[in-house]
PDB file of C-alpha atoms and ligand atoms in Angstrom:
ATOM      1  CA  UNK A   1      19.337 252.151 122.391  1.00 44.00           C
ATOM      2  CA  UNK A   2      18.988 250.723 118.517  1.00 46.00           C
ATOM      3  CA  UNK A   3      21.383 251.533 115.801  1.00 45.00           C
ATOM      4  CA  UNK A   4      18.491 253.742 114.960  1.00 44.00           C
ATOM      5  CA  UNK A   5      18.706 256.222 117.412  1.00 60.00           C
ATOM      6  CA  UNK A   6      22.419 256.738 117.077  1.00 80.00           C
ATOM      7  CA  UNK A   7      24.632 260.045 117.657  1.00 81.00           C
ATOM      8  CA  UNK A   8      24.984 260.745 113.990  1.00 82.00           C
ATOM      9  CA  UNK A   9      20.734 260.447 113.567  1.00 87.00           C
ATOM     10  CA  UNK A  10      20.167 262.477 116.850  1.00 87.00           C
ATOM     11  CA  UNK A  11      22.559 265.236 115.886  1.00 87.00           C
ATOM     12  CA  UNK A  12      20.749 265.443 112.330  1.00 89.00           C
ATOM     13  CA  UNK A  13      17.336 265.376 113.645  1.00 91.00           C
ATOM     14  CA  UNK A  14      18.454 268.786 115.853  1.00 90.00           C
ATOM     15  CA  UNK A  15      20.184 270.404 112.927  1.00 89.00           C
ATOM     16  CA  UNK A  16      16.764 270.290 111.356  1.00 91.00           C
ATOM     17  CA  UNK A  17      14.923 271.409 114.216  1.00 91.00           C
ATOM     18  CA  UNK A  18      17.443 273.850 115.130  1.00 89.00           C
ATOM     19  CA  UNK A  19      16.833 275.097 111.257  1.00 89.00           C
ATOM     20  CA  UNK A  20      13.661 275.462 112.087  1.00 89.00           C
ATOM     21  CA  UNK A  21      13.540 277.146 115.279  1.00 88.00           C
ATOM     22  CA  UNK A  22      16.374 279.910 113.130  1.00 89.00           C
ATOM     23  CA  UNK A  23      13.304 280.347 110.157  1.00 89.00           C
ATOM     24  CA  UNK A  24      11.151 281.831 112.862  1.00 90.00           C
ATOM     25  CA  UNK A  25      14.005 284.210 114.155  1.00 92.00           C
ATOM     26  CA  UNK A  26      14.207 285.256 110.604  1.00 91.00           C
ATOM     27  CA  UNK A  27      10.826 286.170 110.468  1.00 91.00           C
ATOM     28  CA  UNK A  28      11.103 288.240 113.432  1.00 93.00           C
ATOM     29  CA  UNK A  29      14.646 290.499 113.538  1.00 94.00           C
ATOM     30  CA  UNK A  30      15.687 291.820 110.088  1.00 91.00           C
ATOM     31  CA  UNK A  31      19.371 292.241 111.047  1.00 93.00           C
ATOM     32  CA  UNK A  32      19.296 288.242 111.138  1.00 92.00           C
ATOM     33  CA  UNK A  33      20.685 287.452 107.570  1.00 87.00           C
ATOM     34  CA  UNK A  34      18.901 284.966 105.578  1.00 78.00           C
ATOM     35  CA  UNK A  35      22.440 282.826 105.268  1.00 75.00           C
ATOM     36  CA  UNK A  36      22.938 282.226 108.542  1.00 77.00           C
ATOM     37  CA  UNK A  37      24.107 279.038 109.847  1.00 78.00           C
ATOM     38  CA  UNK A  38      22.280 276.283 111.555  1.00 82.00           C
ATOM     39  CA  UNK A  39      22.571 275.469 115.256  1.00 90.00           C
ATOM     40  CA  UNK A  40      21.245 272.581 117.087  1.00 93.00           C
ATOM     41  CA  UNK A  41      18.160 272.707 118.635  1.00 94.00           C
ATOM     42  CA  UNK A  42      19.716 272.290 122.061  1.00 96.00           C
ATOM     43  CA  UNK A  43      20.571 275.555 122.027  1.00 96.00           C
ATOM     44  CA  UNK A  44      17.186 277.305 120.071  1.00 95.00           C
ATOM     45  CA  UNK A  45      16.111 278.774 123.522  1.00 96.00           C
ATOM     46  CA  UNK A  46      19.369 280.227 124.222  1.00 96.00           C
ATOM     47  CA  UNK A  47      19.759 281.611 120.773  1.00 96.00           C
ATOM     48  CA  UNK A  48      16.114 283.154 121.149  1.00 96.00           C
ATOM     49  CA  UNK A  49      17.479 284.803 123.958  1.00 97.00           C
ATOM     50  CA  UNK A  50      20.426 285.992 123.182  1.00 97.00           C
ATOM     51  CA  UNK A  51      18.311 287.700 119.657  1.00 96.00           C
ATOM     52  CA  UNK A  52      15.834 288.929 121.767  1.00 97.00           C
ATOM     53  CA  UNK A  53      18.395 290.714 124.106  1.00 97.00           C
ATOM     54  CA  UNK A  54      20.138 292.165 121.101  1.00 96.00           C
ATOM     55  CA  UNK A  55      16.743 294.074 119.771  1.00 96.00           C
ATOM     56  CA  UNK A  56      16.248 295.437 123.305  1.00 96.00           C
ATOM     57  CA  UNK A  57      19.720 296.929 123.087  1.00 94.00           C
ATOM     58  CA  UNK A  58      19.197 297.945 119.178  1.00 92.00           C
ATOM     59  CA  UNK A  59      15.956 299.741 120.104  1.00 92.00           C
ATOM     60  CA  UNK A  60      17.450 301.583 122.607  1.00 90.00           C
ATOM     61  CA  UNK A  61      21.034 302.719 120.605  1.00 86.00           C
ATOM     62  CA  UNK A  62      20.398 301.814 117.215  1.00 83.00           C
ATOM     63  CA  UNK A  63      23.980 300.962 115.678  1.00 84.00           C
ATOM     64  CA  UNK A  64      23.867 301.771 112.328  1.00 81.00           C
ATOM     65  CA  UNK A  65      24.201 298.922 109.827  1.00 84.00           C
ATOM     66  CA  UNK A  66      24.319 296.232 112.437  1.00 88.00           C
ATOM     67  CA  UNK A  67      23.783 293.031 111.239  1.00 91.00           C
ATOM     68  CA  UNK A  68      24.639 289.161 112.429  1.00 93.00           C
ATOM     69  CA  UNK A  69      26.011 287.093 109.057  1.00 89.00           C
ATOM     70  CA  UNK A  70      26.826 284.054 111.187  1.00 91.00           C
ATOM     71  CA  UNK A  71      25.137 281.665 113.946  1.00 93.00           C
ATOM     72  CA  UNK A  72      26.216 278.122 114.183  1.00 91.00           C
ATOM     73  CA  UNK A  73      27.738 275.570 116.139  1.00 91.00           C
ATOM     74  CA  UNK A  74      31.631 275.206 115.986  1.00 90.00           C
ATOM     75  CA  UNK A  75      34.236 273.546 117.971  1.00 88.00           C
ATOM     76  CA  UNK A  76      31.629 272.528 120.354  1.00 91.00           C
ATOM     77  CA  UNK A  77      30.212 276.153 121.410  1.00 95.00           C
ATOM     78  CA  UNK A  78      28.015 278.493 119.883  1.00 95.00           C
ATOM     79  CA  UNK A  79      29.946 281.269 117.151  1.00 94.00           C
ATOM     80  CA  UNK A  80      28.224 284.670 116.331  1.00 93.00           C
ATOM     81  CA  UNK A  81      29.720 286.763 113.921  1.00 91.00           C
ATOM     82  CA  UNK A  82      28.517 290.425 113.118  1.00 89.00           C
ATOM     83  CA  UNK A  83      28.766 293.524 111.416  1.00 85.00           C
ATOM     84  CA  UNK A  84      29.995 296.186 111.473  1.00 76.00           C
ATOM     85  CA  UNK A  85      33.643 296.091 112.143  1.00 62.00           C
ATOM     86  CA  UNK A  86      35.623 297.421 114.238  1.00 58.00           C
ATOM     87  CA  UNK A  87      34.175 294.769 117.298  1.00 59.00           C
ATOM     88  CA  UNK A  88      35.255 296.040 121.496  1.00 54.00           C
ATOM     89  CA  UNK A  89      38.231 296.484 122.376  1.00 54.00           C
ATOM     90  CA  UNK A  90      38.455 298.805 118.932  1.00 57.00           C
ATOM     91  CA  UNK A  91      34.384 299.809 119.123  1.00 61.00           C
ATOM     92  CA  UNK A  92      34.111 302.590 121.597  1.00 65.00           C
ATOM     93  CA  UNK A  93      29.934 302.821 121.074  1.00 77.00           C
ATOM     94  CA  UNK A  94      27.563 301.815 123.769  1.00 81.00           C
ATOM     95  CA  UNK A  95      25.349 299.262 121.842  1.00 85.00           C
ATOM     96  CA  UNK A  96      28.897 297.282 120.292  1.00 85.00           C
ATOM     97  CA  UNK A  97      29.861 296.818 123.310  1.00 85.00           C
ATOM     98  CA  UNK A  98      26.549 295.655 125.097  1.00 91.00           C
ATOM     99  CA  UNK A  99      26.351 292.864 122.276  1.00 91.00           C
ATOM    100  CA  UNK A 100      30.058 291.555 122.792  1.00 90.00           C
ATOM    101  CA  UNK A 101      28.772 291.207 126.093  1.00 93.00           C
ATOM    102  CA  UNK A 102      25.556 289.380 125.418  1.00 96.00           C
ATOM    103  CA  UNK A 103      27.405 287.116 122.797  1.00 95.00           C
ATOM    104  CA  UNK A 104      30.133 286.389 125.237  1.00 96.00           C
ATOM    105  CA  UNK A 105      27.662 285.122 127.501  1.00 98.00           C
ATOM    106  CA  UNK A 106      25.435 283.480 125.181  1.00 98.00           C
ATOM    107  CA  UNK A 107      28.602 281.555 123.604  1.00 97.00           C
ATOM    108  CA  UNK A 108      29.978 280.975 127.614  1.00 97.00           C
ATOM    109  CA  UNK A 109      26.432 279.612 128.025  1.00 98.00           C
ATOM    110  CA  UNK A 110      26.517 277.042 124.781  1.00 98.00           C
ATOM    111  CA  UNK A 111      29.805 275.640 126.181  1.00 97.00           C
ATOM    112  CA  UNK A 112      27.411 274.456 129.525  1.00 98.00           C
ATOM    113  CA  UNK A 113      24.480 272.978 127.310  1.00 98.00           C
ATOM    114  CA  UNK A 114      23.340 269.972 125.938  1.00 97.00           C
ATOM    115  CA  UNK A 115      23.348 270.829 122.038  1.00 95.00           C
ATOM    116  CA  UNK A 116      20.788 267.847 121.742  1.00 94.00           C
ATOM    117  CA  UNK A 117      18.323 268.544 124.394  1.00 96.00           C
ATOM    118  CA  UNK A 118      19.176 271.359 126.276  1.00 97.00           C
ATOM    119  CA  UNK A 119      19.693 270.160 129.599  1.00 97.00           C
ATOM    120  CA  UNK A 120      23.616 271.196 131.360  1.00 98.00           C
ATOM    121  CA  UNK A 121      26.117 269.615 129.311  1.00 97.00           C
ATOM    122  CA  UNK A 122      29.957 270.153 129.391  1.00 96.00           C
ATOM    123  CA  UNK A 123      32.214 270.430 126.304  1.00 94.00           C
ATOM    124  CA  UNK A 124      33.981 267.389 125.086  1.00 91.00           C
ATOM    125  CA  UNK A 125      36.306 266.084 122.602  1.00 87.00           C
ATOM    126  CA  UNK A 126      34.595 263.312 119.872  1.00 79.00           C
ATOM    127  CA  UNK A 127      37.028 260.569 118.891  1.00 76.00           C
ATOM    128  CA  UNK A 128      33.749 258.113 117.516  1.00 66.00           C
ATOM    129  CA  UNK A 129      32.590 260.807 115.471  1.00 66.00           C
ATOM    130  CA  UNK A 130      33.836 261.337 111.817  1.00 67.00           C
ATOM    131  CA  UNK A 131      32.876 265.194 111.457  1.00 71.00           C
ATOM    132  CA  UNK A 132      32.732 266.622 114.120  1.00 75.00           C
ATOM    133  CA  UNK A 133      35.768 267.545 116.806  1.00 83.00           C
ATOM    134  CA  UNK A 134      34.511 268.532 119.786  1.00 90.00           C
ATOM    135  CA  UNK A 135      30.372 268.862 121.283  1.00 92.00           C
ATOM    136  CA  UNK A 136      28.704 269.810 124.250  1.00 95.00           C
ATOM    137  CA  UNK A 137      26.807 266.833 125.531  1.00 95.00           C
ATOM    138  CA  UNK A 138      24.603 266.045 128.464  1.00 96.00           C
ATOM    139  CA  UNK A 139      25.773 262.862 129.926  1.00 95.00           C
ATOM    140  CA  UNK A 140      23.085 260.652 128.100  1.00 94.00           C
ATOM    141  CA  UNK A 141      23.858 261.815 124.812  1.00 92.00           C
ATOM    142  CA  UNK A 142      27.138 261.904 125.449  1.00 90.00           C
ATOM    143  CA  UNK A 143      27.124 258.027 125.895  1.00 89.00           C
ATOM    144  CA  UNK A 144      25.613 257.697 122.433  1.00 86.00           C
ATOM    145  CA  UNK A 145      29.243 259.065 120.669  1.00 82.00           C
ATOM    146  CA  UNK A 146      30.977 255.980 122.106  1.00 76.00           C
ATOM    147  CA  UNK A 147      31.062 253.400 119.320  1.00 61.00           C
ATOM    148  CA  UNK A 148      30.397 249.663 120.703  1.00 46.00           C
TER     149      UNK A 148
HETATM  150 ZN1   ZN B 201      21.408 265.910 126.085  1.00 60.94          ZN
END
């Protein structure tokens, strides 16, 4: 592997195509807000998912002013914040607490996939890397955040 094709370069490269992949989720679910955070591409298909589950649920219950502010990787796993407060245990309504669910799973999911490529990763802890604490890696890429 050259110097090239480093951690640092890889992660970058599926930031951008992760930004990417969230410009055409945009397009498509208007609760989406245009600020949202970027996620690496690693986890586009899950994200997909986990929108496309939340419009079945919205078209069935509608929940009034619903909207997600936040997607983006952090500490390693996926973090979706949304409005409207109160969030389960507090939100008694049928669609609040089918999303917890599907973001609970989609986040549980994250934590079990490559961020890079996709494939089953687990969770670790960087020391090599200077911004970032924690990713989930597949094995191969994983390899790539230990500095010779
Ligand atoms: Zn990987």
């Amino acid at each position: 592997m050259s110097e090239a094709a480093g951690y640092d370069d890889l992660y970058s490269r599926a930031r951008r195509e992760g930004a990417r992949a969230r410009d055409a989720l945009l397009a498509r679910h208007a609760w989406l807000q245009s600020d949202v955070h970027a996620w690496p591409v690693g986890w586009a298909a899950l994200v997909e998912r986990l929108c496309g589950d939340i419009a079945k649920v919205l078209v069935e219950t509608p929940l009034p002013g619903f909207r997600v502010d936040v997607i983006r990787e952090k500490f390693g796993g996926l973090n979706v914040q949304w409005l409207p407060w109160p969030r389960p245990p507090d939100d008694q309504s049928v669609a609040g607490r089918r999303i917890a669910e599907l973001v609970a799973a989609a986040v549980t999911q994250s934590l079990a996939t490559c961020e890079i490529c996709g494939r089953p990763g687990t969770e670790r802890w960087l020391e090599g890397l200077p911004d970032r604490e924690a990713a989930t890696l597949c094995d191969e890429h994983a390899a790539l955040t230990e500095r010779a």
